[in-house]
Amino acid sequence: MRVPNMDGGSHYDVIIVGGGPAGLTAGIYCARKGLKTLILERQMAGGRVNEAPFIENYPGFPDGIKGPELAMKMVEQARKVGVEIHEMEEVIDMKLDVYPKEIVTRKGRYTATAVILAMGAERKKSVIPDEERFLGRGLSYCAICDGFFFRGKKVAVIGSGDEAAEDALLLAGLASKVYLISHEEELTCEETLKTRMQEMKVEILEGYKVLKILGDQKISGIEIEDIRSGRRTILDVDGVFLALGSVPTTELARRAGVKLDGRGRIIVDENQMTSIEGVFAAGDCTSNAIFQISGAVGDGARAALSVFAYVRKRKKK
């Protein structure tokens, strides 16, 4: 039974900020442990899984599964075990170094014994025209997820850092030709990755920007421009992979006093505990994130088990 606050809000054993794979998994584990659990998600529950056209590397689905379908199954399971999920309810303030913890949204005010931060990360925005139109039609944000579909074909990876280089190397083992296109005049990835790309015959084009994606129902090529000379070139490719990195959505956590690392990710220990007692974090917003659904699910389960131990200890006081 929820305990109403003086201002009309509600008290929970645990509030989870974010409804992606990490948050939903944490919610399932918490609810099954008998904890009163609320998930607050500023968009649709499921997070960025909803954006994945097709997922083939998540255990239990040997034939693969569409991203929105997997998200729906996770949400359905969470609700079935008693998790309260508020979609389209954005958190705007958090007081975490007090007891009980206080979470404020645009719709209400809630308190909790413990909090799990699972806000995920957002893709760095691209400036390529028609990016959204070609998503799932040759354009992808995940080489691990979608690389298989481009076996024997020509592809381009757009980016400059380690993520882009790793995607290019993965695709080099599948595609007939891989271009790595960087708007930087020199790649920012590790030197060892540069060496491996040369060995794998990845064609690196530094100091170029993508002007346009070509094609009708699916991608047939891209137009690029040499930033130094202004010379334009058309590359015939069947697929484009954007690897511009991710930005953790942790500003609220920072303002609430949670310690972040140099990349803006939440620092957690082996139990997913943050720098504040009773506050845990899981998934892509954390310092140990691997940016895979399975990794986020594992983080969520570990955070939930830590929360259960914390709440039980707190109730004995």
Coordinates of C-alpha atoms in Angstrom, one line a residue:
M1 CA 0.0 0.0 0.0
R2 CA 1.4 3.4 -0.9
V3 CA 1.7 6.0 1.8
P4 CA 0.4 9.4 0.6
N5 CA 2.6 12.5 1.3
M6 CA 1.2 15.7 2.7
D7 CA 1.4 17.2 -0.8
G8 CA -0.5 14.4 -2.5
G9 CA 2.5 12.4 -3.7
S10 CA 3.3 8.8 -2.9
H11 CA 6.0 6.9 -1.0
Y12 CA 7.6 3.8 -2.5
D13 CA 10.3 1.4 -1.4
V14 CA 12.2 2.2 -4.6
I15 CA 11.8 4.7 -7.4
I16 CA 13.6 3.9 -10.7
V17 CA 14.4 6.9 -12.9
G18 CA 14.3 5.6 -16.5
G19 CA 12.4 2.9 -18.2
G20 CA 14.9 1.3 -20.6
P21 CA 16.2 -2.3 -20.3
A22 CA 18.2 -1.5 -17.1
G23 CA 15.2 0.2 -15.4
L24 CA 12.7 -2.3 -16.4
T25 CA 14.9 -5.2 -15.3
A26 CA 15.5 -3.5 -12.0
G27 CA 11.8 -3.0 -11.6
I28 CA 11.0 -6.6 -12.3
Y29 CA 13.5 -7.8 -9.7
C30 CA 12.4 -5.3 -7.1
A31 CA 8.7 -6.1 -7.5
R32 CA 9.3 -9.8 -7.3
K33 CA 11.2 -9.2 -4.0
G34 CA 8.0 -7.6 -2.7
L35 CA 9.2 -4.0 -3.0
K36 CA 6.7 -1.2 -3.9
T37 CA 8.2 0.0 -7.1
L38 CA 7.7 3.0 -9.4
I39 CA 9.4 3.6 -12.8
L40 CA 9.4 7.1 -14.1
E41 CA 10.1 7.4 -17.9
R42 CA 10.2 10.7 -19.7
Q43 CA 9.3 9.0 -23.0
M44 CA 8.0 5.6 -23.9
A45 CA 9.0 2.7 -21.7
G46 CA 11.6 0.6 -23.3
G47 CA 14.0 3.4 -24.0
R48 CA 16.2 3.3 -27.1
V49 CA 15.3 -0.4 -27.7
N50 CA 12.2 1.1 -29.3
E51 CA 14.5 2.6 -32.0
A52 CA 16.2 -0.6 -33.0
P53 CA 14.7 -2.0 -36.2
F54 CA 15.9 -5.6 -35.4
I55 CA 17.9 -7.2 -32.6
E56 CA 19.8 -10.5 -33.2
N57 CA 22.2 -10.6 -30.3
Y58 CA 19.8 -10.7 -27.3
P59 CA 19.6 -14.2 -25.7
G60 CA 16.4 -16.1 -26.0
F61 CA 15.5 -15.0 -29.5
P62 CA 17.4 -17.2 -32.0
D63 CA 15.6 -15.7 -35.0
G64 CA 16.0 -12.1 -33.7
I65 CA 13.3 -9.8 -32.5
K66 CA 12.2 -6.3 -33.5
G67 CA 13.2 -3.6 -31.0
P68 CA 9.7 -2.3 -30.2
E69 CA 8.5 -5.9 -29.7
L70 CA 11.3 -6.6 -27.2
A71 CA 10.5 -3.4 -25.4
M72 CA 6.8 -4.2 -25.2
K73 CA 7.6 -7.6 -23.7
M74 CA 9.8 -6.1 -21.1
V75 CA 7.2 -3.5 -20.2
E76 CA 4.4 -6.2 -20.1
Q77 CA 6.4 -8.4 -17.8
A78 CA 7.2 -5.5 -15.4
R79 CA 3.6 -4.5 -15.2
K80 CA 2.5 -8.1 -14.7
V81 CA 4.7 -8.4 -11.5
G82 CA 3.3 -5.2 -10.1
V83 CA 5.7 -2.4 -11.2
E84 CA 3.9 0.9 -11.5
I85 CA 5.2 2.6 -14.7
H86 CA 4.6 6.2 -15.5
E87 CA 5.4 7.0 -19.1
M88 CA 5.8 10.5 -20.5
E89 CA 6.6 11.8 -16.9
E90 CA 9.9 13.6 -16.8
V91 CA 11.8 14.0 -13.6
I92 CA 12.9 17.6 -13.1
D93 CA 14.4 17.5 -9.6
M94 CA 15.8 15.0 -7.2
K95 CA 16.8 15.3 -3.5
L96 CA 18.9 12.2 -2.9
D97 CA 21.1 13.0 0.1
V98 CA 18.1 13.0 2.5
Y99 CA 15.7 10.4 3.9
P100 CA 13.3 9.7 2.4
K101 CA 14.6 10.4 -1.1
E102 CA 12.5 12.9 -3.0
I103 CA 11.7 12.8 -6.8
V104 CA 9.9 15.7 -8.4
T105 CA 8.3 15.4 -11.9
R106 CA 6.2 17.8 -13.9
K107 CA 3.2 15.9 -12.7
G108 CA 3.9 15.2 -9.0
R109 CA 6.2 14.6 -6.1
Y110 CA 7.2 11.2 -4.8
T111 CA 9.4 9.8 -2.0
A112 CA 11.3 6.6 -1.7
T113 CA 13.6 4.7 0.6
A114 CA 15.9 4.0 -2.3
V115 CA 16.5 5.2 -5.9
I116 CA 17.9 3.6 -9.0
L117 CA 19.1 5.9 -11.7
A118 CA 18.7 4.3 -15.1
M119 CA 18.5 7.3 -17.3
G120 CA 20.5 5.8 -20.2
A121 CA 22.3 7.8 -22.8
E122 CA 21.3 9.8 -25.8
R123 CA 22.9 9.6 -29.2
K124 CA 25.0 12.6 -30.3
K125 CA 22.9 14.2 -33.0
S126 CA 24.0 13.9 -36.6
V127 CA 23.5 16.7 -39.1
I128 CA 22.8 14.5 -42.0
P129 CA 19.6 15.3 -43.9
D130 CA 17.0 12.5 -44.0
E131 CA 18.7 10.6 -41.2
E132 CA 15.4 9.6 -39.7
R133 CA 13.8 8.6 -43.0
F134 CA 16.5 6.1 -43.8
L135 CA 16.6 4.5 -40.3
G136 CA 16.0 0.8 -40.8
R137 CA 16.4 1.3 -44.6
G138 CA 20.1 1.0 -44.6
L139 CA 21.0 3.4 -41.8
S140 CA 21.8 2.0 -38.4
Y141 CA 23.1 3.1 -35.0
C142 CA 24.3 -0.4 -34.0
A143 CA 26.9 -2.3 -36.0
I144 CA 26.7 -5.2 -33.6
C145 CA 22.9 -5.4 -34.1
D146 CA 22.6 -4.9 -37.8
G147 CA 26.0 -5.7 -39.3
F148 CA 24.9 -9.2 -40.3
F149 CA 22.5 -7.7 -42.8
F150 CA 25.3 -6.2 -44.8
R151 CA 27.4 -9.3 -45.4
G152 CA 29.2 -8.9 -48.7
K153 CA 28.0 -5.3 -49.2
K154 CA 29.6 -1.9 -49.1
V155 CA 29.1 0.2 -46.0
A156 CA 30.2 3.5 -44.5
V157 CA 30.8 4.2 -40.8
I158 CA 30.6 7.8 -39.8
G159 CA 32.5 8.9 -36.7
S160 CA 36.0 9.5 -35.3
G161 CA 36.5 7.9 -31.9
D162 CA 36.9 4.4 -30.6
E163 CA 33.3 3.4 -31.1
A164 CA 33.5 4.2 -34.8
A165 CA 36.8 2.3 -35.2
E166 CA 35.4 -0.7 -33.4
D167 CA 32.3 -0.7 -35.6
A168 CA 34.4 -0.4 -38.8
L169 CA 36.5 -3.4 -37.7
L170 CA 33.4 -5.5 -36.9
L171 CA 31.9 -4.7 -40.3
A172 CA 35.2 -5.3 -42.1
G173 CA 34.7 -9.0 -41.2
L174 CA 31.3 -9.0 -42.9
A175 CA 31.1 -6.4 -45.6
S176 CA 33.0 -6.4 -48.9
K177 CA 34.1 -2.8 -48.4
V178 CA 34.1 -0.5 -45.4
Y179 CA 34.7 3.3 -45.4
L180 CA 35.3 5.1 -42.1
I181 CA 34.4 8.8 -42.6
S182 CA 35.5 11.3 -40.1
H183 CA 34.8 15.0 -40.0
E184 CA 37.9 15.4 -37.9
E185 CA 41.2 15.9 -39.8
E186 CA 42.7 13.1 -37.7
L187 CA 40.9 10.2 -36.1
T188 CA 40.6 10.4 -32.3
C189 CA 40.6 6.6 -31.7
E190 CA 43.4 4.6 -30.2
E191 CA 46.5 4.0 -32.3
T192 CA 46.0 0.2 -32.0
L193 CA 42.6 0.5 -33.6
K194 CA 44.1 2.6 -36.4
T195 CA 46.7 -0.1 -37.1
R196 CA 44.0 -2.9 -37.1
M197 CA 41.9 -1.0 -39.5
Q198 CA 44.8 -0.6 -41.9
E199 CA 45.4 -4.4 -41.6
M200 CA 41.7 -5.0 -42.3
K201 CA 41.8 -2.7 -45.3
V202 CA 39.2 -0.2 -43.9
E203 CA 39.4 2.9 -46.1
I204 CA 39.7 5.9 -43.8
L205 CA 38.6 9.3 -45.1
E206 CA 39.6 12.0 -42.6
G207 CA 38.4 15.6 -42.9
Y208 CA 35.2 14.8 -44.7
K209 CA 31.6 15.6 -43.9
V210 CA 28.5 13.8 -45.2
L211 CA 26.3 16.1 -47.2
K212 CA 23.5 13.8 -48.2
I213 CA 22.2 10.2 -48.1
L214 CA 21.2 9.0 -51.6
G215 CA 18.5 6.6 -52.4
D216 CA 14.7 6.1 -52.5
Q217 CA 13.3 3.3 -50.5
K218 CA 16.8 2.2 -49.3
I219 CA 20.3 3.7 -49.3
S220 CA 22.3 3.6 -52.5
G221 CA 25.1 5.9 -51.6
I222 CA 26.3 9.1 -49.8
E223 CA 27.7 12.4 -51.0
I224 CA 30.7 13.6 -49.0
E225 CA 32.7 16.8 -49.1
D226 CA 36.4 17.3 -48.4
I227 CA 36.4 20.0 -45.7
R228 CA 39.7 21.4 -46.8
S229 CA 39.3 21.6 -50.6
G230 CA 35.5 21.6 -50.9
R231 CA 35.7 18.7 -53.4
R232 CA 32.6 16.5 -53.4
T233 CA 32.5 12.8 -54.0
I234 CA 29.8 10.2 -54.2
L235 CA 30.4 6.8 -52.6
D236 CA 28.3 3.8 -53.6
V237 CA 27.3 2.1 -50.3
D238 CA 24.4 -0.1 -49.2
G239 CA 24.5 0.9 -45.6
V240 CA 25.5 3.7 -43.3
F241 CA 26.4 3.3 -39.6
L242 CA 26.4 6.3 -37.3
A243 CA 28.9 6.0 -34.5
L244 CA 29.2 9.5 -33.1
G245 CA 29.2 8.4 -29.5
S246 CA 26.6 8.8 -26.8
V247 CA 25.9 11.5 -24.2
P248 CA 24.9 10.3 -20.7
T249 CA 21.7 12.0 -19.4
T250 CA 23.2 12.6 -16.0
E251 CA 22.9 16.3 -15.4
L252 CA 20.1 15.8 -12.9
A253 CA 22.2 13.3 -11.0
R254 CA 25.1 15.7 -10.9
R255 CA 23.0 18.5 -9.6
A256 CA 21.7 16.1 -6.9
G257 CA 25.2 15.5 -5.7
V258 CA 26.0 12.1 -7.4
K259 CA 29.6 11.8 -8.4
L260 CA 30.4 11.5 -12.1
D261 CA 33.5 10.4 -14.0
G262 CA 35.3 12.6 -16.5
R263 CA 32.9 11.4 -19.3
G264 CA 29.8 12.5 -17.3
R265 CA 28.8 9.0 -16.3
I266 CA 27.7 7.9 -12.9
I267 CA 30.5 6.3 -10.9
V268 CA 29.3 3.0 -9.4
D269 CA 30.9 0.2 -7.3
E270 CA 30.5 -3.5 -7.8
N271 CA 27.0 -3.4 -6.3
Q272 CA 25.9 -0.5 -8.6
M273 CA 26.0 1.8 -5.6
T274 CA 26.7 5.5 -6.3
S275 CA 28.4 8.0 -4.0
I276 CA 25.2 8.6 -2.1
E277 CA 23.8 6.0 0.3
G278 CA 20.6 4.4 -0.9
V279 CA 21.2 5.6 -4.5
F280 CA 22.1 3.1 -7.1
A281 CA 22.6 3.3 -10.9
A282 CA 22.4 0.9 -13.8
G283 CA 22.8 0.8 -17.6
D284 CA 24.2 3.2 -20.1
C285 CA 24.4 6.2 -17.7
T286 CA 27.1 4.4 -15.5
S287 CA 30.8 4.4 -15.6
N288 CA 31.0 0.7 -16.4
A289 CA 28.5 0.7 -19.2
I290 CA 29.1 -1.5 -22.3
F291 CA 26.2 -0.1 -24.3
Q292 CA 24.5 -3.4 -24.9
I293 CA 21.0 -4.5 -23.9
S294 CA 22.3 -7.6 -22.1
G295 CA 24.8 -5.4 -20.2
A296 CA 22.0 -3.0 -19.1
V297 CA 19.8 -6.0 -18.0
G298 CA 22.7 -7.3 -15.9
D299 CA 23.2 -4.0 -14.3
G300 CA 19.5 -3.6 -13.5
A301 CA 19.4 -7.0 -11.8
R302 CA 22.5 -6.3 -9.7
A303 CA 21.1 -2.9 -8.7
A304 CA 17.8 -4.3 -7.7
L305 CA 19.3 -7.0 -5.5
S306 CA 21.5 -4.3 -3.8
V307 CA 18.4 -2.2 -3.3
F308 CA 16.5 -5.1 -1.7
A309 CA 19.3 -5.6 0.8
Y310 CA 19.4 -1.8 1.5
V311 CA 15.7 -1.4 2.0
R312 CA 15.5 -4.5 4.2
K313 CA 18.3 -3.2 6.4
R314 CA 16.7 0.3 6.5
K315 CA 13.3 -1.2 7.7
K316 CA 15.0 -2.9 10.6
K317 CA 16.3 0.4 12.0

